XYZ file of C-alpha atoms in Angstrom:
575
model
C -55.532 16.671 -27.579
C -54.721 15.678 -24.020
C -53.834 12.118 -23.074
C -56.719 10.160 -21.661
C -55.412 8.731 -18.412
C -55.732 4.962 -18.321
C -55.567 3.641 -14.779
C -53.800 0.389 -13.980
C -55.581 -1.086 -10.987
C -53.368 -3.371 -8.934
C -55.353 -5.959 -7.024
C -55.430 -5.692 -3.249
C -54.026 -9.177 -2.920
C -50.996 -8.268 -5.019
C -50.351 -5.102 -3.033
C -50.525 -7.042 0.207
C -48.063 -9.526 -1.241
C -45.393 -6.835 -1.685
C -44.766 -6.909 2.069
C -43.558 -10.500 1.738
C -41.344 -9.768 -1.274
C -37.973 -9.911 0.456
C -38.655 -13.427 1.728
C -39.908 -14.473 -1.699
C -36.807 -13.100 -3.403
C -34.545 -14.851 -0.917
C -36.161 -18.141 -1.840
C -35.648 -17.362 -5.570
C -39.322 -17.953 -6.241
C -41.569 -15.902 -8.471
C -43.781 -13.306 -6.814
C -47.033 -13.141 -8.752
C -48.892 -9.854 -9.132
C -51.951 -9.348 -11.278
C -53.241 -6.164 -12.813
C -56.194 -5.141 -14.947
C -56.090 -2.122 -17.199
C -59.043 0.001 -18.263
C -60.107 0.141 -21.908
C -57.451 1.356 -24.348
C -57.379 4.507 -26.396
C -57.725 3.698 -30.130
C -56.772 6.408 -32.629
C -55.887 6.689 -36.304
C -52.659 8.096 -37.703
C -52.827 11.889 -37.623
C -51.064 12.193 -40.997
C -49.799 9.989 -43.836
C -48.035 10.328 -47.178
C -45.302 8.810 -49.362
C -41.790 10.205 -49.623
C -39.422 10.345 -52.552
C -36.296 8.158 -52.457
C -33.960 9.093 -49.613
C -30.964 8.366 -51.838
C -31.750 11.659 -53.614
C -31.438 13.791 -50.460
C -28.485 16.221 -50.117
C -25.585 14.988 -47.980
C -23.799 17.105 -45.398
C -20.806 19.288 -46.281
C -17.558 18.839 -44.374
C -17.244 20.836 -41.155
C -14.697 21.823 -38.568
C -14.988 20.523 -35.009
C -17.755 22.313 -33.078
C -16.654 24.717 -30.375
C -17.757 24.620 -26.735
C -20.412 27.230 -27.390
C -21.694 25.357 -30.424
C -22.354 21.984 -28.804
C -26.011 21.616 -27.881
C -27.912 18.978 -25.949
C -30.681 17.317 -27.966
C -33.091 16.983 -25.067
C -32.331 17.031 -21.382
C -33.853 13.881 -19.901
C -36.585 14.873 -17.502
C -37.311 13.090 -14.273
C -35.482 12.431 -11.012
C -31.893 11.269 -10.816
C -29.678 10.398 -7.895
C -25.973 10.845 -7.276
C -25.348 9.730 -3.690
C -23.953 6.461 -5.045
C -24.169 4.509 -1.792
C -23.259 0.937 -2.703
C -26.031 -1.364 -1.537
C -24.638 -4.662 -2.713
C -24.376 -6.870 -5.799
C -25.709 -10.404 -5.797
C -24.354 -11.945 -9.001
C -21.065 -10.376 -10.084
C -18.663 -12.011 -12.527
C -15.222 -10.625 -11.643
C -13.187 -12.316 -14.396
C -13.183 -11.958 -18.171
C -13.975 -15.637 -18.714
C -11.844 -18.058 -20.701
C -10.195 -15.400 -22.877
C -10.824 -17.260 -26.099
C -9.636 -14.295 -28.105
C -12.908 -12.846 -29.312
C -12.236 -10.713 -32.372
C -14.661 -8.857 -34.628
C -15.235 -10.016 -38.182
C -15.477 -6.418 -39.344
C -15.501 -2.921 -37.908
C -16.138 0.327 -39.739
C -16.550 3.974 -38.901
C -20.094 5.211 -38.432
C -21.582 8.664 -37.951
C -19.944 11.346 -35.815
C -20.576 14.805 -34.415
C -18.885 16.509 -37.352
C -21.761 15.232 -39.482
C -24.064 17.356 -37.344
C -21.771 20.347 -37.592
C -21.679 20.040 -41.370
C -25.423 20.590 -41.600
C -26.134 22.723 -38.550
C -22.916 24.553 -37.728
C -22.867 22.987 -34.265
C -22.724 19.578 -32.632
C -25.232 17.653 -30.506
C -24.993 15.416 -27.477
C -25.729 12.679 -26.737
C -25.642 10.709 -30.011
C -27.955 7.822 -28.948
C -26.491 5.473 -31.596
C -28.910 2.923 -33.019
C -28.564 0.553 -35.965
C -30.222 -2.363 -37.718
C -28.920 -4.988 -40.127
C -30.765 -6.497 -43.096
C -29.863 -8.936 -45.871
C -27.745 -6.386 -47.756
C -27.569 -3.199 -45.695
C -26.773 -1.677 -42.331
C -28.715 1.462 -41.376
C -27.454 3.749 -38.605
C -29.188 6.680 -36.911
C -27.892 9.102 -34.272
C -28.893 12.506 -33.011
C -29.406 14.105 -35.526
C -28.363 12.302 -38.753
C -28.622 8.907 -40.459
C -26.796 6.909 -43.138
C -27.001 3.602 -45.030
C -24.051 1.226 -45.532
C -23.462 -2.020 -47.363
C -22.375 -4.974 -45.242
C -18.712 -4.414 -46.018
C -18.940 -1.058 -44.241
C -19.044 1.161 -47.323
C -21.334 4.139 -46.861
C -23.855 4.112 -49.691
C -25.804 7.258 -48.835
C -25.715 9.932 -46.180
C -25.266 11.444 -43.790
C -28.696 13.059 -43.960
C -30.482 15.057 -41.300
C -33.333 13.232 -39.578
C -35.591 16.058 -40.703
C -34.768 15.406 -44.372
C -36.623 12.097 -44.211
C -39.751 14.158 -43.480
C -39.429 16.927 -46.081
C -42.842 18.225 -47.119
C -44.749 16.140 -44.570
C -48.068 17.517 -43.302
C -46.934 17.389 -39.655
C -44.239 20.031 -39.791
C -42.817 18.996 -36.422
C -41.470 15.848 -38.068
C -39.313 18.193 -40.167
C -37.366 19.201 -37.046
C -34.287 17.386 -35.777
C -35.765 16.468 -32.421
C -34.003 13.150 -32.009
C -34.188 9.927 -29.972
C -34.245 7.995 -33.263
C -34.876 4.264 -33.639
C -34.295 2.093 -36.723
C -35.601 -1.483 -37.066
C -35.511 -4.135 -39.769
C -38.768 -6.106 -40.086
C -37.543 -9.499 -41.247
C -40.871 -11.075 -42.223
C -41.966 -8.047 -44.234
C -38.443 -7.224 -45.516
C -39.003 -3.574 -44.628
C -37.181 -0.851 -42.684
C -38.639 1.405 -39.967
C -37.098 4.773 -39.019
C -38.515 7.020 -36.307
C -38.111 10.153 -34.236
C -40.324 12.344 -32.028
C -41.181 16.021 -32.466
C -40.159 19.086 -30.468
C -41.659 18.943 -26.943
C -42.008 22.737 -26.968
C -44.434 22.640 -29.909
C -47.824 21.040 -29.293
C -49.351 18.784 -30.326
C -46.378 16.436 -30.043
C -46.011 13.417 -32.345
C -44.094 10.229 -32.907
C -43.040 10.133 -36.572
C -42.708 6.674 -38.161
C -41.425 5.911 -41.683
C -41.778 2.442 -43.297
C -39.768 1.631 -46.422
C -41.919 0.822 -49.454
C -39.516 -1.931 -50.513
C -36.573 -3.884 -49.126
C -34.253 -1.039 -50.193
C -33.578 1.355 -47.283
C -32.296 3.993 -49.727
C -35.648 4.169 -51.504
C -39.032 5.740 -50.749
C -41.003 5.488 -47.509
C -44.577 5.562 -46.254
C -44.678 8.258 -43.580
C -46.977 8.357 -40.545
C -47.420 10.620 -37.523
C -49.197 9.542 -34.320
C -50.274 12.270 -31.908
C -49.331 12.369 -28.208
C -51.275 15.603 -27.637
C -49.574 17.849 -25.095
C -47.560 14.989 -23.560
C -43.890 14.583 -24.519
C -43.017 10.939 -25.413
C -39.449 10.847 -24.124
C -37.180 7.862 -24.779
C -39.428 6.108 -27.334
C -38.494 2.460 -27.940
C -39.913 0.410 -30.807
C -40.028 -3.286 -31.650
C -41.436 -5.664 -34.253
C -44.154 -8.011 -33.005
C -46.431 -10.369 -34.934
C -49.283 -7.956 -35.649
C -47.913 -4.613 -34.530
C -45.007 -2.266 -34.284
C -44.808 -1.853 -30.534
C -43.885 1.458 -28.957
C -43.153 2.467 -25.379
C -42.311 5.956 -24.107
C -41.967 7.826 -20.823
C -44.499 10.641 -21.028
C -44.323 14.059 -19.421
C -47.379 16.312 -19.332
C -47.468 20.091 -19.513
C -47.168 20.445 -15.717
C -46.297 17.608 -13.335
C -47.965 14.660 -15.075
C -45.833 11.574 -15.660
C -46.474 8.060 -16.895
C -45.515 5.342 -19.356
C -47.219 4.697 -22.683
C -47.407 1.199 -24.148
C -48.794 1.177 -27.693
C -49.171 -0.988 -30.778
C -49.201 0.455 -34.301
C -51.159 -1.402 -36.990
C -48.296 -3.148 -38.765
C -50.121 -4.723 -41.722
C -51.712 -1.458 -42.803
C -48.468 0.483 -42.388
C -46.538 -1.983 -44.557
C -49.127 -1.515 -47.311
C -49.189 2.270 -47.001
C -52.774 2.434 -45.713
C -53.502 5.934 -44.360
C -56.075 4.430 -41.985
C -53.445 2.674 -39.838
C -54.472 2.776 -36.183
C -52.772 2.902 -32.799
C -53.901 1.117 -29.618
C -52.503 2.885 -26.600
C -52.401 2.405 -22.843
C -51.135 5.070 -20.452
C -49.807 4.073 -17.021
C -50.470 7.132 -14.904
C -47.979 7.575 -12.051
C -50.760 9.217 -10.035
C -52.494 5.818 -10.086
C -49.844 3.155 -10.687
C -46.946 2.802 -8.203
C -44.083 4.390 -10.071
C -41.668 1.623 -9.175
C -43.692 -0.786 -11.336
C -42.903 1.199 -14.482
C -39.862 3.245 -13.461
C -38.235 5.285 -16.216
C -39.293 3.094 -19.111
C -40.409 -0.318 -20.323
C -39.037 -2.329 -23.261
C -41.221 -4.166 -25.816
C -40.155 -7.611 -27.037
C -38.459 -7.451 -30.472
C -38.567 -10.667 -32.541
C -35.315 -12.182 -33.829
C -35.245 -15.277 -36.049
C -37.889 -16.858 -38.268
C -39.851 -18.710 -35.580
C -42.753 -16.556 -34.487
C -44.661 -16.520 -31.209
C -47.764 -18.688 -31.118
C -50.743 -17.087 -32.829
C -52.439 -14.710 -30.429
C -49.649 -14.856 -27.850
C -49.411 -11.569 -25.900
C -46.354 -9.387 -26.356
C -44.065 -9.221 -23.293
C -43.191 -5.725 -22.073
C -40.411 -5.629 -19.450
C -39.126 -3.158 -16.876
C -36.829 -3.318 -13.851
C -37.089 -2.057 -10.289
C -34.485 -1.589 -7.558
C -35.216 -1.580 -3.835
C -32.490 0.999 -3.202
C -33.451 3.221 -6.136
C -35.384 6.464 -5.986
C -38.884 5.023 -6.429
C -39.204 2.965 -3.262
C -39.530 -0.486 -4.829
C -40.087 -3.222 -2.238
C -37.489 -5.556 -3.781
C -35.226 -5.968 -6.838
C -37.129 -7.469 -9.764
C -38.064 -7.636 -13.402
C -41.657 -6.515 -13.952
C -43.206 -8.385 -16.881
C -46.330 -6.931 -18.484
C -48.317 -8.345 -21.408
C -50.019 -6.524 -24.290
C -52.698 -8.229 -26.426
C -54.230 -6.558 -29.486
C -56.685 -7.985 -32.023
C -57.103 -5.490 -34.860
C -60.568 -6.904 -35.598
C -61.649 -5.434 -32.260
C -58.883 -3.119 -31.038
C -61.156 -1.615 -28.402
C -60.921 -4.975 -26.594
C -57.118 -4.844 -26.349
C -55.666 -5.660 -22.933
C -52.550 -4.682 -21.030
C -51.509 -5.682 -17.540
C -48.822 -6.856 -15.180
C -48.311 -10.591 -15.754
C -45.696 -11.345 -13.101
C -42.712 -10.073 -11.140
C -39.446 -11.980 -11.240
C -37.194 -11.289 -8.231
C -33.541 -10.883 -9.234
C -30.208 -10.887 -7.440
C -29.487 -7.713 -5.520
C -28.106 -4.814 -7.543
C -27.289 -1.132 -6.991
C -28.610 1.300 -9.573
C -27.322 4.503 -7.985
C -23.777 5.591 -8.797
C -21.377 8.045 -7.083
C -21.710 10.844 -9.606
C -20.696 14.417 -8.791
C -22.416 17.755 -9.164
C -19.786 20.387 -10.000
C -20.960 23.965 -9.640
C -19.604 24.760 -13.118
C -21.977 22.517 -15.086
C -25.373 23.673 -16.348
C -28.432 22.566 -14.337
C -29.626 20.176 -17.068
C -26.538 18.054 -16.545
C -26.119 18.024 -12.794
C -25.666 14.567 -11.249
C -24.463 13.203 -14.617
C -20.693 13.407 -14.008
C -20.073 9.722 -13.259
C -17.576 7.678 -15.307
C -13.942 8.916 -15.235
C -11.766 9.410 -18.311
C -7.986 9.758 -18.708
C -6.437 13.212 -18.785
C -9.435 15.214 -17.525
C -11.529 15.750 -14.430
C -14.631 15.723 -16.619
C -16.692 12.573 -16.332
C -19.443 11.072 -18.475
C -22.908 9.797 -17.684
C -23.745 6.202 -16.681
C -27.559 6.538 -16.559
C -27.759 3.569 -14.187
C -30.076 5.572 -11.923
C -32.753 5.355 -14.614
C -34.967 2.458 -13.543
C -35.210 0.714 -16.912
C -33.526 -1.954 -19.010
C -31.571 -0.693 -22.005
C -32.432 -1.335 -25.665
C -33.276 -4.088 -26.812
C -35.520 -6.757 -25.290
C -34.406 -9.352 -27.857
C -36.906 -12.209 -28.299
C -36.562 -15.725 -29.784
C -38.933 -18.669 -30.025
C -37.084 -21.979 -29.585
C -40.182 -24.122 -29.919
C -40.374 -25.589 -26.419
C -39.867 -22.172 -24.847
C -39.494 -18.495 -25.687
C -36.402 -16.578 -24.551
C -35.754 -12.857 -24.047
C -32.523 -11.100 -23.102
C -31.939 -7.555 -21.909
C -29.530 -5.619 -19.668
C -28.955 -2.502 -17.558
C -26.008 -0.549 -16.127
C -25.319 -0.968 -12.393
C -22.776 -0.130 -9.708
C -21.108 -3.541 -9.576
C -18.628 -2.775 -6.792
C -18.168 0.475 -4.855
C -17.619 3.173 -7.481
C -17.280 0.730 -10.418
C -19.767 0.288 -13.250
C -20.832 -3.088 -14.624
C -23.496 -4.564 -16.897
C -26.297 -6.627 -15.340
C -27.894 -8.924 -17.930
C -30.900 -11.263 -17.842
C -32.408 -14.167 -19.761
C -36.168 -14.508 -19.243
C -38.077 -17.549 -20.485
C -41.754 -18.084 -21.188
C -43.062 -21.644 -21.337
C -46.778 -22.416 -21.684
C -47.519 -18.795 -20.850
C -45.527 -18.834 -17.591
C -42.442 -16.678 -17.055
C -39.224 -17.534 -15.237
C -35.814 -15.941 -14.809
C -33.543 -18.545 -16.416
C -30.245 -16.778 -15.698
C -28.680 -13.454 -14.767
C -25.220 -12.045 -14.282
C -23.293 -8.822 -13.760
C -20.288 -8.550 -16.056
C -17.676 -6.534 -14.137
C -14.151 -8.036 -14.307
C -11.883 -6.826 -11.509
C -9.494 -4.920 -13.772
C -10.351 -1.312 -12.899
C -12.358 -0.731 -16.098
C -15.922 0.608 -16.054
C -18.404 -1.212 -18.314
C -21.818 0.284 -19.017
C -24.368 1.324 -21.689
C -24.791 -2.216 -22.995
C -26.970 -3.954 -25.547
C -27.520 -7.709 -25.790
C -28.942 -10.311 -28.200
C -29.110 -14.064 -28.774
C -28.191 -16.040 -31.908
C -30.126 -19.005 -33.358
C -28.182 -21.477 -31.189
C -29.046 -19.665 -27.953
C -25.570 -18.132 -27.580
C -25.531 -14.577 -26.196
C -23.496 -11.546 -27.298
C -23.163 -8.406 -25.144
C -21.621 -5.064 -26.198
C -20.898 -2.029 -23.999
C -18.881 1.140 -23.375
C -15.603 1.088 -21.416
C -13.462 3.733 -19.696
C -11.331 4.414 -16.618
C -9.442 7.350 -15.131
C -5.937 6.470 -16.268
C -5.369 4.218 -19.280
C -8.684 3.316 -20.913
C -10.298 6.070 -22.976
C -14.007 5.754 -23.832
C -14.174 2.811 -26.241
C -16.303 -0.165 -27.286
C -15.924 -3.828 -26.286
C -17.983 -7.016 -26.341
C -18.220 -10.423 -24.697
C -20.324 -13.549 -25.019
C -21.334 -17.000 -23.823
C -22.477 -20.276 -25.360
C -25.851 -21.791 -24.611
C -24.545 -24.657 -22.466
C -21.960 -22.659 -20.502
C -22.291 -22.129 -16.757
C -25.358 -20.036 -16.061
C -24.844 -16.354 -15.293
C -21.363 -16.223 -16.827
C -19.975 -14.521 -19.928
C -17.413 -17.243 -20.577
C -15.719 -16.275 -23.857
C -13.488 -13.449 -22.730
C -13.602 -9.916 -24.094
C -13.195 -8.532 -27.597
C -12.490 -4.980 -28.749
C -14.583 -3.210 -31.393
C -12.368 -0.126 -31.036
C -10.170 1.435 -28.359
C -10.749 5.068 -27.565
C -7.814 7.485 -27.739
C -9.404 10.669 -26.367
C -11.809 12.010 -23.734
C -15.028 14.025 -23.910
C -14.844 17.344 -22.054
C -18.278 18.837 -22.723
C -19.838 20.341 -19.604
C -23.107 18.450 -19.914
C -21.435 15.024 -19.425
C -24.017 13.236 -21.592
C -23.226 9.810 -23.033
C -25.570 8.013 -25.420
C -28.832 6.920 -23.810
C -28.637 3.597 -25.662
C -26.559 1.462 -28.019
C -27.764 -1.391 -30.229
C -27.007 -5.087 -30.738
C -28.843 -6.798 -33.626
C -28.603 -10.178 -35.403
C -27.920 -10.667 -39.110
C -31.053 -12.171 -40.727
C -29.009 -13.971 -43.395
C -27.425 -16.469 -40.972
C -28.997 -15.753 -37.558
C -25.457 -16.047 -36.168
C -23.673 -12.752 -36.799
C -24.036 -10.020 -34.188
C -23.854 -6.364 -35.302
C -23.155 -3.749 -32.627
C -22.989 0.056 -32.718
C -21.891 2.377 -29.913
C -19.984 5.617 -29.467
C -16.338 6.238 -28.608
C -13.836 9.125 -28.485
C -10.748 9.361 -30.666
C -9.569 12.934 -30.058
C -10.008 14.788 -26.763
C -12.407 17.671 -27.135
C -15.695 19.226 -26.095
C -17.978 16.718 -27.792
C -15.913 14.774 -30.332
C -17.981 11.604 -30.251
C -17.711 9.146 -33.088
C -19.525 5.854 -33.621
C -18.170 2.479 -34.658
C -20.039 -0.527 -36.025
C -18.661 -4.013 -35.462
C -19.788 -7.527 -36.341
C -18.785 -10.822 -34.732
C -19.825 -14.465 -34.398
C -19.478 -16.725 -31.381
C -17.846 -20.169 -31.746
C -21.117 -21.934 -30.974
C -22.806 -20.725 -34.161
C -21.602 -21.273 -37.718
C -22.684 -19.153 -40.658
C -25.741 -20.540 -42.445
C -28.393 -23.016 -41.399
C -31.665 -22.638 -39.594
C -32.500 -21.899 -35.995
C -31.819 -24.772 -33.570
């Protein structure tokens, strides 16, 4: 099957308005742009069955560190990248660490690492793309290409298992491969777990594979689904939990030069019940029709935190970013906010379109990466962030025009709030984390606050993930490194709801300090990390990212840490 191209027709008035964007942004007002999408594509799951309990799968044997020749790249990200790194300015930088209130984690524990891959496969993989989710009693972690389940004290209960083992005996054999880009979610209202991966892009048709736990126990059995993408490769799939659907976005590459973004909703209620007739509503933004700067390299679907749900029938926000000095020729720096509406009684009437554009403070997405002649072509332009003791550098991925996982959503009654972030060049040659809080009130969007966390201490900060607790306090985690004293490690910061806007005020905490550097030639660093909120108190943040302990070709490890901010006490309801 080939993707049916769905055109996104931008109104002439909106296109004309782009010429005035710089003046609009300077006045900090919202530039409105409307869009109407053609009818969606509605399909049914291509395959379905029930698995046995994952706790019964075989774990990996111990393995020695993979050699240079044995370290493979999961998938080389397709699409343009840029390495000229010309600094074009930064409009909202925070150059201090805040009040240094001594943020410390409640708990940290060791997660999955590249030796787990080597134990199964005899070789390692990069990048790990660490992702995790927390439930009432468990923490589930996935990386390329293994997963494991822990209790909330950090004890590993089961695993590591290969991603493919979750799909043993499934009708779509491609799900049995270790193709990667996994995502794990916890659906709080249903008390269920979702684990996903895509299939090999070299074997068509290509699928997204989605497993839903049958019970609240992530070590038990799963309902398994596969949704076909035909001969298009759904790179960088990102999932979320919405009221009536599991939302899915991906950046799609066709068999030749075709490129676009998919925005889809999977029929949540049927999938929870194990109904083989679960459907998918799908829109495809074709870059031959839609200006590519409107969708960039990926969009994020809103992912609900907390018990308070969106109003019945409220559309799901889908957010992307654009940069005027990036590679796609955007007219100004902004957040592009789309909306998806699906009624499963009449899915053919689903709608998707651009709701508004929110101008943001100036930022620079390009970074001064290098292109050594000794690296393989798949990794050129990725040598960006320096590390101690080596000339090898690691990837920042700031040149990808997209926010990084998640778009964390909360309903506070009088308004809805969403937070997300992206890596930027905060000062010439230095990486920082740009973060945003978007609000929706009575259906209208505004940019409530934004900031770029980049203290002037010579340390690069990038690859972040952000979330908000029930009080409206914000926690932000990220990678750190520099060329001399700071090995690739994991830190976090935060702010309270009533603190000065645009500032991470609470100082900086350490999940773990790195003690080694990564010397693999392909320079890849994880394409995402993950911050989630504990559903038992709506206060405790759980963060997973990668770090390096021992210098080597690809010795990545992951670390999980939890913390609370002083504005939110354990227990109680959302306020």
